[in-house]
């Protein structure tokens, strides 16, 4: 890791490479000097500022007129005339010797002074002015610097005065530059502080009052004065020296943990919690951040924040200035989250800039925040004040920055130009281009990239601080599919009875006593089993508040979904608050399937999603594109193919072209995305006619330092509402489509994951679906119901052969036939008793396996009659092989493993970085291999269009009432209209229209009657579905009258 020794090595190399005398100033103030080749070599000073290496460049001020000769000067005063600080990040350049200013002495100037003695000197050269502004020791300042500074500062005063007195202009300039509060008056010390600041500034900083005001903030960053002084630091509590410090050693320095700009000295609050106050009631909450570095400041009159230090109080109203103070605080530990206890509106602006600059998570409050002390204990607490009725999280964090933040503490564009008039080309030619310099730049770039990437990693909210109320008495909190093993399995399912050695999966239980970690939502209304610190939770059960369950159930009903969250009130989880009071109970939830069997009936991810989406298993019909501003667009698609959904590869190609600059990124909108999908004119995927941009698209997705396409691709995804910006609501779903590559023959390949270098080449899932069935009360976290078979492997042949051999060694042919007969008898008995079909099938499968094993014994006995040199031996061996193959199939079928269709699971996603459906399934920043390759993630809608979209209702001859055969068509049409209408209404889209055309036999009147009959029957069905779907959903509701139904009639020759 980079440390002080590395800094010293760079400084030593700089002295040799540039011919300068290099002085390295470490963060603790220690100076190390590395001499150049000669005594008159230029001097270069380097200073470490946090993660940046800042050179202090030599500059030569422009010559200035000389004051009256009576002004005392002392050219022998020690110092570094002409030295000025440069904040922008730079390599070691600009160190060549600079011509030093020559004193304007000599006989000519003396004669001129004598001859002009009768003229009054300019105000900026008057000793009275110099004493007032620069103090009584002004004559000890370097002569040229003093002249230049005094003249420039006086010019600013005159400009600000605008015709008023110099005193008035000076006071206004001080208020502006020193950021004085509105109520503060200007003191003599303020005047001297302005003069001291001006002497440290460059000519660029003295160009305007605004530039000097910026320098006031920047100088604090470089010198760690005022706001960034040691006195404003918040530090962790002292350690007990008797316990942690060896004898004879001093206690280690307390770690910096933030800044207190209020001057109240209330101390450092607890880092892992805060208090939320609503209507005078205070509740403890777990903090969403990790390793926080806290900034506390109060609101200033007129906006911004007020910063109180032991030396001055000043106001920062510009968000960019505050962001510089926070971003470039060199005492902030690496890897710390930044927490802003600032006024909410101002904090939100600052947080966005700081996040882009530091590439660290930045948290800001959604209400007034402060550090308060407990009235009895005196302990400091971070408090957020919320209005009554406000729900949801108390803290927020900006999304991952799409643009880089502040370029540096200061961005001085003129620093690349030397004061002797040479341009930037000359300067760049004189800069160092050595290998060491390039390595330094490479390391700095890599560090910046790692910081930006770290923001995107998943940091799920995990807790073990909860209580369990288990009225059932089982002590089981979760169940999980167990590992596949080989062992004894008894036909009766008890400890006694006949047994075979079979592969089997025994479900495992996660017990309450084990105190498993829970992944929880920010509002603590949803929880499920944690799957690790770097990914979201996954399990067969989820826990949620009653409000979250009821709200999600109503939305699933409105979508016509085929599943509901079923709450089990006998097992409840209560998440603890910081103050020890219990929160709302979270009830155990499992899915209730609306299928004929009451259980899952599909294993394949697409078909499972259809089953969850609706009781009629509606097919995938549309992709939806939605942005946070409410813009929505949909595009019809076809998902009947088992590997590709139509339109997805066209969309991936369009996004890739935006990323590489072929297309204009500003054109990307949800409508643009829908048009890209609509370019696919094929009826179904998987056939010729689609692009295969998997390689280019995947390379644009990857998280590598040299990938310049990821930024444009991410911004395009945000504008289209795809990938990490795709957010499905309850009743909707996700489609994660692998974008394929191709071989020389043109075949689609899903084997190469170009989005994740190092991912093994091999089969990947062509696509994956996930349906949202539950959401937290604040909507920021959601639970999906999923099933997938692409990552599951069948029972290996070796395991089956081992089970066969074990059974053949244990039992002879007669014993196996007896086992089969006994199991068949048990199956007949339980069938008569009305047992469940699954129990009957288990016993029959056990009997078939025993008979198949007995057949292997029989075949082997036949083989033993013939020696290997006889032709009958080969025939007998073939029969043995066939018998073993049949036995393997029978053992595989009898193995008591969880069926693929029943291996569904809940999965958690959220709006936090790294926790979207796209980020979790793509797994680009984790060590695990993802199931999908080059993923494109969109919101998927089921059943929003009939296939075909035109239905025919037949009538008997001379009849005007639909026959019973028409019910199926009318029911399907009404269901599609209800599902589509409710979704469109919720998303601000127009409701679908229906045209009913009646055909009359040589009579338009007859056709009109038939159209009216169909319209009436359809309307009754649609009205009934609307009432059912919206039962329990807050209004206003969609009604039948909101749909447009057009009746038409046509006269035909035969109808």
Short mmCIF file of C-alpha atoms in Angstrom, two decimals, residues 569-897:
data_model
loop_
_atom_site.label_atom_id
_atom_site.label_comp_id
_atom_site.label_asym_id
_atom_site.label_seq_id
_atom_site.Cartn_x
_atom_site.Cartn_y
_atom_site.Cartn_z
CA UNK A 569 -49.26 -14.94 12.19
CA UNK A 570 -47.88 -17.72 14.40
CA UNK A 571 -44.29 -16.73 13.63
CA UNK A 572 -43.30 -13.08 13.87
CA UNK A 573 -40.02 -11.17 13.78
CA UNK A 574 -39.73 -7.93 15.72
CA UNK A 575 -36.85 -5.70 14.73
CA UNK A 576 -35.45 -3.73 17.62
CA UNK A 577 -35.00 0.00 17.59
CA UNK A 578 -31.96 1.68 19.05
CA UNK A 579 -33.85 2.82 22.14
CA UNK A 580 -34.93 -0.76 22.81
CA UNK A 581 -38.59 -0.33 21.91
CA UNK A 582 -40.01 -3.00 19.60
CA UNK A 583 -41.00 -2.13 16.06
CA UNK A 584 -43.96 -3.34 14.07
CA UNK A 585 -44.13 -7.16 13.97
CA UNK A 586 -43.14 -8.80 10.71
CA UNK A 587 -45.22 -11.88 9.84
CA UNK A 588 -43.84 -14.93 8.07
CA UNK A 589 -44.92 -15.01 4.42
CA UNK A 590 -45.01 -17.82 1.89
CA UNK A 591 -46.59 -17.74 -1.56
CA UNK A 592 -50.13 -18.99 -2.15
CA UNK A 593 -50.45 -20.21 -5.74
CA UNK A 594 -53.79 -19.91 -7.55
CA UNK A 595 -53.22 -23.09 -9.56
CA UNK A 596 -55.40 -26.18 -9.72
CA UNK A 597 -52.97 -28.06 -7.47
CA UNK A 598 -52.37 -25.11 -5.14
CA UNK A 599 -48.63 -25.41 -5.74
CA UNK A 600 -46.11 -24.42 -8.36
CA UNK A 601 -46.65 -26.25 -11.64
CA UNK A 602 -43.72 -24.93 -13.71
CA UNK A 603 -39.94 -24.96 -13.36
CA UNK A 604 -38.72 -23.11 -16.45
CA UNK A 605 -38.18 -19.45 -15.57
CA UNK A 606 -40.43 -18.09 -18.34
CA UNK A 607 -43.33 -20.43 -17.59
CA UNK A 608 -42.99 -19.94 -13.84
CA UNK A 609 -43.22 -16.17 -14.34
CA UNK A 610 -46.35 -16.62 -16.46
CA UNK A 611 -47.93 -18.67 -13.68
CA UNK A 612 -47.11 -15.99 -11.09
CA UNK A 613 -48.29 -13.18 -13.40
CA UNK A 614 -51.84 -14.50 -13.77
CA UNK A 615 -54.21 -17.36 -13.07
CA UNK A 616 -54.63 -17.77 -16.83
CA UNK A 617 -50.81 -17.92 -17.29
CA UNK A 618 -50.76 -14.88 -19.59
CA UNK A 619 -47.78 -14.80 -21.94
CA UNK A 620 -45.16 -12.07 -21.95
CA UNK A 621 -46.64 -9.29 -24.07
CA UNK A 622 -44.70 -6.03 -23.54
CA UNK A 623 -41.52 -4.51 -22.25
CA UNK A 624 -41.98 -1.32 -20.24
CA UNK A 625 -39.56 1.61 -20.04
CA UNK A 626 -40.04 4.06 -17.20
CA UNK A 627 -37.93 6.93 -15.83
CA UNK A 628 -38.20 8.67 -12.43
CA UNK A 629 -39.92 11.72 -13.95
CA UNK A 630 -42.93 9.56 -14.82
CA UNK A 631 -42.26 9.09 -18.53
CA UNK A 632 -43.48 5.64 -19.62
CA UNK A 633 -43.43 3.76 -22.91
CA UNK A 634 -44.19 0.15 -23.79
CA UNK A 635 -43.24 -2.07 -26.70
CA UNK A 636 -44.97 -5.34 -27.71
CA UNK A 637 -42.70 -8.39 -27.74
CA UNK A 638 -42.90 -12.15 -28.10
CA UNK A 639 -41.37 -14.49 -25.54
CA UNK A 640 -42.47 -17.84 -26.95
CA UNK A 641 -38.91 -18.79 -27.91
CA UNK A 642 -36.92 -20.51 -25.18
CA UNK A 643 -33.77 -18.41 -25.63
CA UNK A 644 -34.57 -14.93 -26.94
CA UNK A 645 -37.33 -12.36 -26.46
CA UNK A 646 -37.94 -10.33 -29.59
CA UNK A 647 -36.60 -6.78 -29.69
CA UNK A 648 -34.07 -7.20 -26.89
CA UNK A 649 -31.05 -7.59 -29.17
CA UNK A 650 -32.10 -4.60 -31.27
CA UNK A 651 -32.30 -2.53 -28.07
CA UNK A 652 -28.87 -3.76 -26.94
CA UNK A 653 -27.42 -2.80 -30.30
CA UNK A 654 -28.94 0.68 -30.07
CA UNK A 655 -27.52 1.21 -26.58
CA UNK A 656 -24.09 0.04 -27.76
CA UNK A 657 -24.16 2.52 -30.64
CA UNK A 658 -25.00 5.30 -28.19
CA UNK A 659 -22.12 4.25 -25.96
CA UNK A 660 -19.55 4.28 -28.77
CA UNK A 661 -20.81 7.61 -30.14
CA UNK A 662 -22.43 6.30 -33.31
CA UNK A 663 -25.83 7.56 -32.09
CA UNK A 664 -26.69 10.74 -30.24
CA UNK A 665 -27.14 10.00 -26.53
CA UNK A 666 -29.48 12.95 -25.96
CA UNK A 667 -32.11 11.24 -28.12
CA UNK A 668 -32.47 8.35 -25.69
CA UNK A 669 -35.87 8.29 -23.94
CA UNK A 670 -38.36 5.55 -23.03
CA UNK A 671 -40.03 6.16 -26.41
CA UNK A 672 -36.64 5.74 -28.09
CA UNK A 673 -36.16 2.41 -26.32
CA UNK A 674 -39.63 1.26 -27.40
CA UNK A 675 -38.81 2.16 -31.01
CA UNK A 676 -35.59 0.14 -30.85
CA UNK A 677 -37.55 -2.89 -29.70
CA UNK A 678 -40.11 -2.26 -32.45
CA UNK A 679 -37.41 -2.55 -35.11
CA UNK A 680 -37.59 -6.35 -34.69
CA UNK A 681 -40.17 -7.52 -37.20
CA UNK A 682 -39.82 -11.25 -36.45
CA UNK A 683 -42.77 -13.12 -34.99
CA UNK A 684 -40.55 -14.96 -32.51
CA UNK A 685 -36.97 -14.86 -31.30
CA UNK A 686 -34.27 -17.38 -32.04
CA UNK A 687 -34.53 -17.11 -35.81
CA UNK A 688 -32.48 -15.27 -38.38
CA UNK A 689 -32.99 -11.52 -38.49
CA UNK A 690 -31.67 -10.18 -35.19
CA UNK A 691 -28.28 -8.61 -34.48
CA UNK A 692 -25.91 -10.36 -32.08
CA UNK A 693 -24.11 -7.47 -30.36
CA UNK A 694 -23.15 -9.47 -27.26
CA UNK A 695 -19.43 -8.83 -27.54
CA UNK A 696 -19.61 -5.05 -28.07
CA UNK A 697 -22.48 -4.60 -25.62
CA UNK A 698 -20.85 -6.77 -22.98
CA UNK A 699 -17.52 -4.95 -23.26
CA UNK A 700 -19.34 -1.65 -22.74
CA UNK A 701 -20.91 -3.08 -19.57
CA UNK A 702 -17.73 -4.31 -17.93
CA UNK A 703 -16.18 -2.61 -14.90
CA UNK A 704 -12.61 -2.10 -16.02
CA UNK A 705 -10.46 0.97 -15.71
CA UNK A 706 -9.85 1.26 -19.46
CA UNK A 707 -13.55 1.00 -20.39
CA UNK A 708 -14.50 4.44 -21.67
CA UNK A 709 -17.90 3.19 -22.89
CA UNK A 710 -19.44 2.29 -19.54
CA UNK A 711 -20.20 5.91 -18.60
CA UNK A 712 -22.12 6.71 -21.82
CA UNK A 713 -23.89 3.35 -21.65
CA UNK A 714 -24.96 3.96 -18.04
CA UNK A 715 -26.29 7.41 -18.87
CA UNK A 716 -28.23 6.00 -21.82
CA UNK A 717 -29.66 3.25 -19.59
CA UNK A 718 -30.81 5.88 -17.10
CA UNK A 719 -32.60 7.86 -19.80
CA UNK A 720 -34.26 4.70 -21.19
CA UNK A 721 -35.13 3.06 -17.86
CA UNK A 722 -33.24 -0.19 -18.40
CA UNK A 723 -30.53 -2.21 -16.63
CA UNK A 724 -29.84 -0.82 -13.13
CA UNK A 725 -32.50 1.87 -13.77
CA UNK A 726 -35.27 -0.64 -14.52
CA UNK A 727 -37.67 -0.74 -11.57
CA UNK A 728 -40.71 -3.02 -11.62
CA UNK A 729 -43.66 -2.44 -9.34
CA UNK A 730 -45.68 -5.13 -7.55
CA UNK A 731 -47.50 -7.17 -10.19
CA UNK A 732 -44.86 -6.46 -12.82
CA UNK A 733 -41.68 -8.38 -13.47
CA UNK A 734 -38.13 -8.28 -14.74
CA UNK A 735 -36.64 -9.79 -17.85
CA UNK A 736 -32.87 -10.29 -17.70
CA UNK A 737 -31.94 -11.21 -21.27
CA UNK A 738 -28.49 -12.53 -22.15
CA UNK A 739 -27.32 -10.71 -25.29
CA UNK A 740 -25.81 -13.32 -27.57
CA UNK A 741 -22.70 -13.44 -29.70
CA UNK A 742 -22.32 -15.47 -32.87
CA UNK A 743 -19.92 -17.92 -34.46
CA UNK A 744 -18.68 -18.08 -38.03
CA UNK A 745 -21.77 -20.02 -39.01
CA UNK A 746 -24.11 -17.33 -37.71
CA UNK A 747 -25.50 -19.34 -34.78
CA UNK A 748 -26.46 -17.57 -31.57
CA UNK A 749 -24.07 -18.25 -28.68
CA UNK A 750 -24.71 -17.63 -24.99
CA UNK A 751 -21.33 -18.98 -23.90
CA UNK A 752 -19.10 -15.89 -23.73
CA UNK A 753 -19.73 -13.29 -21.03
CA UNK A 754 -17.84 -10.27 -22.31
CA UNK A 755 -19.31 -8.14 -19.51
CA UNK A 756 -17.20 -9.93 -16.90
CA UNK A 757 -13.59 -10.69 -17.80
CA UNK A 758 -12.52 -13.99 -16.31
CA UNK A 759 -16.01 -15.50 -16.32
CA UNK A 760 -15.62 -19.10 -17.56
CA UNK A 761 -16.65 -19.81 -21.12
CA UNK A 762 -19.62 -22.14 -21.13
CA UNK A 763 -23.40 -22.33 -21.19
CA UNK A 764 -25.21 -19.36 -19.65
CA UNK A 765 -28.92 -18.90 -19.16
CA UNK A 766 -30.43 -17.27 -22.27
CA UNK A 767 -32.79 -15.29 -20.07
CA UNK A 768 -34.28 -15.13 -16.61
CA UNK A 769 -37.60 -13.78 -15.29
CA UNK A 770 -38.50 -12.46 -11.84
CA UNK A 771 -41.98 -11.31 -10.75
CA UNK A 772 -42.39 -8.70 -7.99
CA UNK A 773 -44.85 -9.95 -5.36
CA UNK A 774 -44.08 -7.85 -2.28
CA UNK A 775 -42.73 -4.37 -1.49
CA UNK A 776 -41.70 -2.54 1.64
CA UNK A 777 -44.04 0.13 2.91
CA UNK A 778 -41.87 2.93 1.52
CA UNK A 779 -41.45 1.17 -1.83
CA UNK A 780 -37.65 1.30 -1.79
CA UNK A 781 -37.20 -2.48 -1.35
CA UNK A 782 -39.05 -5.28 -3.08
CA UNK A 783 -39.32 -9.07 -3.06
CA UNK A 784 -39.54 -11.15 -6.21
CA UNK A 785 -40.65 -14.75 -6.69
CA UNK A 786 -38.38 -16.67 -9.03
CA UNK A 787 -37.48 -20.12 -10.24
CA UNK A 788 -34.58 -21.15 -12.40
CA UNK A 789 -33.30 -24.47 -13.67
CA UNK A 790 -30.26 -23.39 -15.69
CA UNK A 791 -27.93 -23.50 -12.67
CA UNK A 792 -29.12 -26.88 -11.41
CA UNK A 793 -27.35 -30.04 -12.45
CA UNK A 794 -29.01 -33.48 -12.67
CA UNK A 795 -27.89 -36.28 -10.40
CA UNK A 796 -24.46 -37.32 -11.74
CA UNK A 797 -24.11 -40.71 -13.38
CA UNK A 798 -21.31 -41.57 -10.95
CA UNK A 799 -23.59 -40.95 -7.99
CA UNK A 800 -26.31 -43.11 -9.52
CA UNK A 801 -23.85 -45.94 -10.25
CA UNK A 802 -22.59 -45.79 -6.67
CA UNK A 803 -26.18 -46.09 -5.39
CA UNK A 804 -26.83 -49.04 -7.74
CA UNK A 805 -23.73 -50.92 -6.60
CA UNK A 806 -24.50 -50.28 -2.92
CA UNK A 807 -28.03 -51.72 -3.30
CA UNK A 808 -26.80 -54.70 -5.33
CA UNK A 809 -24.21 -55.47 -2.67
CA UNK A 810 -26.76 -55.22 0.15
CA UNK A 811 -29.65 -57.16 -1.35
CA UNK A 812 -29.97 -60.21 -3.56
CA UNK A 813 -32.60 -60.63 -6.24
CA UNK A 814 -35.17 -62.24 -3.94
CA UNK A 815 -34.85 -59.55 -1.29
CA UNK A 816 -35.26 -56.79 -3.87
CA UNK A 817 -38.38 -58.40 -5.30
CA UNK A 818 -39.73 -58.68 -1.76
CA UNK A 819 -39.08 -54.99 -1.19
CA UNK A 820 -40.91 -54.18 -4.41
CA UNK A 821 -43.89 -56.35 -3.47
CA UNK A 822 -44.11 -54.81 -0.01
CA UNK A 823 -44.03 -51.27 -1.41
CA UNK A 824 -46.70 -52.07 -4.00
CA UNK A 825 -48.90 -53.39 -1.19
CA UNK A 826 -48.40 -50.21 0.81
CA UNK A 827 -49.26 -48.11 -2.28
CA UNK A 828 -52.52 -50.03 -2.77
CA UNK A 829 -53.42 -49.53 0.88
CA UNK A 830 -52.87 -45.80 0.99
CA UNK A 831 -54.71 -45.41 -2.31
CA UNK A 832 -57.78 -47.01 -0.76
CA UNK A 833 -57.40 -44.74 2.27
CA UNK A 834 -57.44 -41.64 0.05
CA UNK A 835 -53.81 -40.62 0.52
CA UNK A 836 -52.27 -37.76 -1.39
CA UNK A 837 -51.14 -38.55 -4.95
CA UNK A 838 -47.57 -37.60 -4.03
CA UNK A 839 -47.44 -40.33 -1.33
CA UNK A 840 -48.81 -42.93 -3.70
CA UNK A 841 -46.31 -41.94 -6.40
CA UNK A 842 -43.44 -42.16 -3.90
CA UNK A 843 -44.28 -45.75 -2.92
CA UNK A 844 -44.80 -46.84 -6.51
CA UNK A 845 -41.49 -45.28 -7.53
CA UNK A 846 -39.77 -47.15 -4.67
CA UNK A 847 -41.24 -50.42 -5.93
CA UNK A 848 -40.14 -49.77 -9.52
CA UNK A 849 -36.61 -49.02 -8.36
CA UNK A 850 -36.44 -52.28 -6.37
CA UNK A 851 -37.68 -54.36 -9.33
CA UNK A 852 -35.23 -52.61 -11.71
CA UNK A 853 -32.38 -53.47 -9.33
CA UNK A 854 -33.57 -57.09 -9.16
CA UNK A 855 -33.49 -57.18 -12.97
CA UNK A 856 -29.81 -56.19 -12.86
CA UNK A 857 -29.08 -59.17 -10.59
CA UNK A 858 -30.90 -61.43 -13.03
CA UNK A 859 -28.99 -60.08 -16.04
CA UNK A 860 -25.67 -60.49 -14.24
CA UNK A 861 -26.50 -64.11 -13.38
CA UNK A 862 -27.05 -64.87 -17.07
CA UNK A 863 -23.73 -63.27 -17.98
CA UNK A 864 -21.86 -65.48 -15.52
CA UNK A 865 -22.85 -68.58 -17.47
CA UNK A 866 -20.71 -67.53 -20.42
CA UNK A 867 -16.99 -66.97 -20.54
CA UNK A 868 -15.63 -63.87 -22.23
CA UNK A 869 -14.44 -65.79 -25.31
CA UNK A 870 -17.95 -66.95 -26.20
CA UNK A 871 -20.21 -64.78 -28.41
CA UNK A 872 -23.09 -65.18 -25.91
CA UNK A 873 -21.04 -63.22 -23.36
CA UNK A 874 -21.23 -60.04 -25.42
CA UNK A 875 -25.00 -60.40 -25.75
CA UNK A 876 -25.35 -60.99 -22.02
CA UNK A 877 -23.16 -57.97 -21.25
CA UNK A 878 -25.38 -55.81 -23.46
CA UNK A 879 -28.39 -56.96 -21.48
CA UNK A 880 -26.59 -56.09 -18.22
CA UNK A 881 -25.85 -52.59 -19.56
CA UNK A 882 -29.48 -52.11 -20.53
CA UNK A 883 -30.67 -53.35 -17.15
CA UNK A 884 -28.33 -50.94 -15.34
CA UNK A 885 -29.54 -48.06 -17.51
CA UNK A 886 -33.16 -48.87 -16.62
CA UNK A 887 -32.20 -49.15 -12.97
CA UNK A 888 -30.45 -45.77 -13.06
CA UNK A 889 -33.60 -44.17 -14.46
CA UNK A 890 -35.74 -45.87 -11.82
CA UNK A 891 -33.42 -44.82 -8.99
CA UNK A 892 -33.32 -41.24 -10.30
CA UNK A 893 -37.13 -41.14 -10.42
CA UNK A 894 -37.47 -42.63 -6.94
CA UNK A 895 -34.88 -40.33 -5.35
CA UNK A 896 -36.73 -38.10 -2.85
CA UNK A 897 -35.41 -34.79 -4.14
#
